[in-house]
Amino acid sequence: MSAALLTGCANTFLKPTEGSERVLLMKTSQVTTCRPLGKVNVSVVTKVGIYNRDADAVEANLLQLGQNNAIELGGDTLVKDATPEFGKQVFAVYKCKR
């Protein structure tokens, strides 16, 4: 129960940027006609005290941070680029016509 509460609390601190819900996660093969805008490195907490956070919650937070950063760069699409370690993600940001 404590782990579930900590996971829920960690998710409430991450606020979506307006418009971030429209940023899509795609594969490299799906962005061949899109304009690359750069890359973003994001990371989140994976452990709170003695509790490890749920992998799905960590992934959701990484994606949300990527989407927030994409909006700041004027992008509308993300592609996973590198996963250096659990709790970290590099995304390539693109502007696609849609």
Coordinates of N, CA and C in Angstrom, one line a residue:
M1 N 0.8 -1.2 0.0 CA 0.0 0.0 0.0 C 0.9 1.3 0.0
S2 N 1.9 1.3 0.8 CA 2.8 2.5 0.9 C 3.4 2.7 -0.5
A3 N 3.9 1.7 -1.2 CA 4.5 1.8 -2.5 C 3.5 2.4 -3.5
A4 N 2.3 2.0 -3.4 CA 1.2 2.6 -4.3 C 1.0 4.0 -4.0
L5 N 1.0 4.4 -2.8 CA 0.8 5.8 -2.4 C 2.0 6.6 -2.9
L6 N 3.2 6.1 -2.7 CA 4.4 6.9 -3.2 C 4.4 7.0 -4.7
T7 N 4.0 6.0 -5.4 CA 4.0 6.1 -6.8 C 2.9 7.1 -7.3
G8 N 1.8 7.1 -6.6 CA 0.8 8.1 -6.9 C 1.2 9.5 -6.7
C9 N 1.9 9.7 -5.5 CA 2.4 11.0 -5.2 C 3.4 11.5 -6.2
A10 N 4.3 10.7 -6.6 CA 5.3 11.1 -7.5 C 4.7 11.5 -8.8
N11 N 3.6 10.9 -9.2 CA 3.0 11.3 -10.5 C 2.3 12.6 -10.4
T12 N 1.8 13.0 -9.2 CA 1.1 14.3 -9.1 C 2.0 15.5 -9.2
F13 N 3.3 15.3 -9.0 CA 4.2 16.4 -9.1 C 4.5 16.8 -10.5
L14 N 4.3 15.9 -11.4 CA 4.6 16.1 -12.8 C 3.4 16.7 -13.5
K15 N 3.4 17.9 -13.9 CA 2.3 18.6 -14.6 C 2.5 18.6 -16.1
P16 N 1.5 18.2 -16.9 CA 1.6 18.3 -18.3 C 1.6 19.8 -18.8
T17 N 2.4 20.1 -19.7 CA 2.4 21.4 -20.4 C 1.2 21.4 -21.3
E18 N 0.6 22.6 -21.4 CA -0.5 22.7 -22.3 C -0.2 22.3 -23.7
G19 N -0.9 21.4 -24.3 CA -0.7 20.9 -25.7 C 0.1 19.6 -25.7
S20 N 0.7 19.2 -24.6 CA 1.6 18.1 -24.6 C 0.9 16.8 -24.9
E21 N -0.4 16.8 -24.6 CA -1.2 15.6 -24.9 C -1.3 15.3 -26.4
R22 N -1.0 16.3 -27.3 CA -1.0 16.1 -28.7 C 0.3 15.6 -29.3
V23 N 1.4 15.5 -28.4 CA 2.7 15.1 -28.9 C 2.7 13.5 -28.9
L24 N 2.9 13.0 -30.1 CA 2.8 11.6 -30.2 C 4.2 10.9 -30.1
L25 N 4.2 9.7 -29.7 CA 5.4 8.8 -29.6 C 5.4 8.0 -30.9
M26 N 6.4 8.1 -31.7 CA 6.4 7.3 -33.0 C 7.7 6.5 -33.1
K27 N 7.9 5.8 -34.1 CA 9.1 5.0 -34.4 C 9.9 5.8 -35.5
T28 N 11.2 5.6 -35.6 CA 12.0 6.3 -36.5 C 11.5 6.2 -37.9
S29 N 11.0 5.0 -38.3 CA 10.5 4.8 -39.7 C 9.2 5.7 -40.0
Q30 N 8.6 6.2 -38.9 CA 7.4 7.0 -39.1 C 7.6 8.5 -39.2
V31 N 8.9 8.9 -39.1 CA 9.2 10.3 -39.0 C 10.1 10.8 -40.2
T32 N 10.1 10.0 -41.3 CA 11.1 10.2 -42.4 C 10.7 11.6 -43.1
T33 N 9.5 12.0 -43.0 CA 9.1 13.3 -43.7 C 9.0 14.4 -42.7
C34 N 9.4 14.2 -41.5 CA 9.3 15.2 -40.4 C 10.6 16.0 -40.3
R35 N 10.5 17.2 -39.7 CA 11.7 18.0 -39.5 C 12.3 17.8 -38.1
P36 N 13.5 17.3 -38.0 CA 14.1 17.1 -36.7 C 14.4 18.5 -36.0
L37 N 14.1 18.5 -34.7 CA 14.3 19.8 -33.9 C 15.4 19.6 -32.9
G38 N 15.8 18.4 -32.6 CA 16.8 18.2 -31.6 C 16.5 17.1 -30.7
K39 N 17.2 17.0 -29.6 CA 17.1 15.9 -28.7 C 16.9 16.4 -27.3
V40 N 16.2 15.7 -26.5 CA 16.0 16.1 -25.1 C 16.4 14.9 -24.2
N41 N 17.0 15.2 -23.1 CA 17.4 14.2 -22.1 C 16.5 14.4 -20.9
V42 N 15.7 13.3 -20.5 CA 14.9 13.5 -19.3 C 15.2 12.4 -18.3
S43 N 14.9 12.7 -17.1 CA 15.1 11.7 -16.0 C 14.1 11.9 -14.9
V44 N 13.8 10.8 -14.2 CA 12.8 10.9 -13.1 C 13.4 10.0 -12.0
V45 N 12.8 10.2 -10.8 CA 13.2 9.4 -9.6 C 12.6 8.0 -9.8
T46 N 13.5 7.0 -9.5 CA 13.1 5.6 -9.6 C 12.9 5.0 -8.3
K47 N 13.3 5.6 -7.3 CA 13.2 5.1 -5.9 C 12.9 6.2 -4.9
V48 N 11.9 5.9 -4.1 CA 11.5 6.8 -3.1 C 11.7 6.1 -1.7
G49 N 12.7 6.6 -1.0 CA 13.1 5.9 0.2 C 13.6 4.5 -0.1
I50 N 12.9 3.5 0.5 CA 13.3 2.1 0.3 C 12.5 1.5 -0.8
Y51 N 11.5 2.3 -1.4 CA 10.6 1.7 -2.3 C 11.0 2.0 -3.8
N52 N 11.1 1.0 -4.6 CA 11.3 1.2 -6.0 C 10.0 1.6 -6.7
R53 N 10.0 2.6 -7.5 CA 8.8 3.0 -8.2 C 8.4 2.0 -9.3
D54 N 7.2 1.8 -9.6 CA 6.6 1.0 -10.6 C 7.2 1.4 -12.0
A55 N 7.7 0.4 -12.8 CA 8.3 0.7 -14.1 C 7.3 1.4 -15.0
D56 N 6.1 1.0 -15.0 CA 5.1 1.7 -15.9 C 4.9 3.2 -15.5
A57 N 4.9 3.5 -14.2 CA 4.8 4.9 -13.7 C 6.1 5.7 -14.1
V58 N 7.2 5.0 -14.0 CA 8.5 5.7 -14.4 C 8.4 6.0 -15.9
E59 N 8.0 5.0 -16.7 CA 8.0 5.2 -18.2 C 7.0 6.3 -18.5
A60 N 5.8 6.3 -17.8 CA 4.8 7.4 -18.1 C 5.3 8.8 -17.8
N61 N 6.1 8.9 -16.7 CA 6.7 10.1 -16.3 C 7.7 10.6 -17.3
L62 N 8.6 9.6 -17.8 CA 9.6 10.0 -18.8 C 8.9 10.5 -20.1
L63 N 7.9 9.8 -20.5 CA 7.1 10.2 -21.7 C 6.5 11.6 -21.5
Q64 N 5.9 11.9 -20.3 CA 5.3 13.2 -20.1 C 6.4 14.3 -20.1
L65 N 7.5 14.0 -19.5 CA 8.6 15.0 -19.6 C 9.1 15.3 -21.0
G66 N 9.2 14.2 -21.8 CA 9.5 14.3 -23.2 C 8.5 15.1 -23.9
Q67 N 7.2 14.9 -23.7 CA 6.2 15.6 -24.4 C 6.2 17.1 -24.0
N68 N 6.4 17.4 -22.7 CA 6.6 18.8 -22.2 C 7.7 19.5 -22.9
N69 N 8.9 18.8 -23.0 CA 10.0 19.4 -23.7 C 9.8 19.6 -25.2
A70 N 9.1 18.7 -25.8 CA 8.8 18.8 -27.2 C 8.0 20.0 -27.5
I71 N 7.0 20.3 -26.6 CA 6.2 21.5 -26.8 C 7.1 22.8 -26.7
E72 N 8.0 22.8 -25.8 CA 8.9 23.9 -25.6 C 9.8 24.1 -26.9
L73 N 10.1 23.0 -27.6 CA 10.9 23.1 -28.8 C 10.1 23.3 -30.1
G74 N 8.7 23.3 -29.9 CA 7.9 23.5 -31.1 C 7.6 22.2 -31.8
G75 N 7.8 21.1 -31.1 CA 7.6 19.8 -31.8 C 6.3 19.2 -31.5
D76 N 6.0 18.2 -32.2 CA 4.7 17.4 -32.0 C 4.9 15.9 -32.1
T77 N 6.1 15.5 -32.2 CA 6.4 14.0 -32.2 C 7.7 13.7 -31.5
L78 N 7.7 12.6 -30.8 CA 8.9 12.1 -30.2 C 9.3 10.7 -30.7
V79 N 10.6 10.4 -30.7 CA 11.1 9.1 -31.0 C 12.1 8.8 -29.9
K80 N 11.9 7.6 -29.3 CA 12.9 7.1 -28.3 C 14.2 7.0 -29.0
D81 N 15.3 7.6 -28.4 CA 16.6 7.6 -29.0 C 17.6 6.7 -28.2
A82 N 17.7 6.9 -26.9 CA 18.6 6.1 -26.1 C 18.0 6.0 -24.7
T83 N 18.2 4.9 -24.1 CA 17.8 4.6 -22.7 C 19.1 4.3 -22.0
P84 N 19.8 5.3 -21.4 CA 21.0 5.1 -20.8 C 20.9 4.2 -19.5
E85 N 19.8 4.3 -18.8 CA 19.6 3.5 -17.6 C 18.1 3.7 -17.2
F86 N 17.6 2.8 -16.3 CA 16.3 2.9 -15.8 C 16.0 4.3 -15.2
G87 N 15.0 5.0 -15.6 CA 14.7 6.3 -15.1 C 15.2 7.4 -15.9
K88 N 15.9 7.1 -17.0 CA 16.4 8.1 -17.9 C 16.1 7.7 -19.4
Q89 N 15.9 8.8 -20.2 CA 15.5 8.6 -21.6 C 15.9 9.7 -22.4
V90 N 16.4 9.4 -23.6 CA 16.7 10.5 -24.6 C 15.7 10.4 -25.7
F91 N 15.0 11.5 -26.0 CA 14.0 11.5 -27.1 C 14.5 12.4 -28.2
A92 N 14.3 12.0 -29.5 CA 14.5 12.9 -30.6 C 13.2 13.6 -30.8
V93 N 13.2 14.9 -31.0 CA 12.0 15.7 -31.2 C 11.8 16.1 -32.6
Y94 N 10.6 16.0 -33.2 CA 10.3 16.3 -34.6 C 9.1 17.2 -34.7
K95 N 9.0 17.9 -35.8 CA 7.8 18.6 -36.1 C 7.3 18.0 -37.4
C96 N 6.2 17.3 -37.3 CA 5.6 16.6 -38.4 C 4.3 17.4 -38.9
K97 N 4.0 17.3 -40.1 CA 2.8 17.9 -40.6 C 1.6 17.1 -40.3
R98 N 0.8 17.5 -39.4 CA -0.5 16.8 -39.1 C -1.4 17.8 -38.4

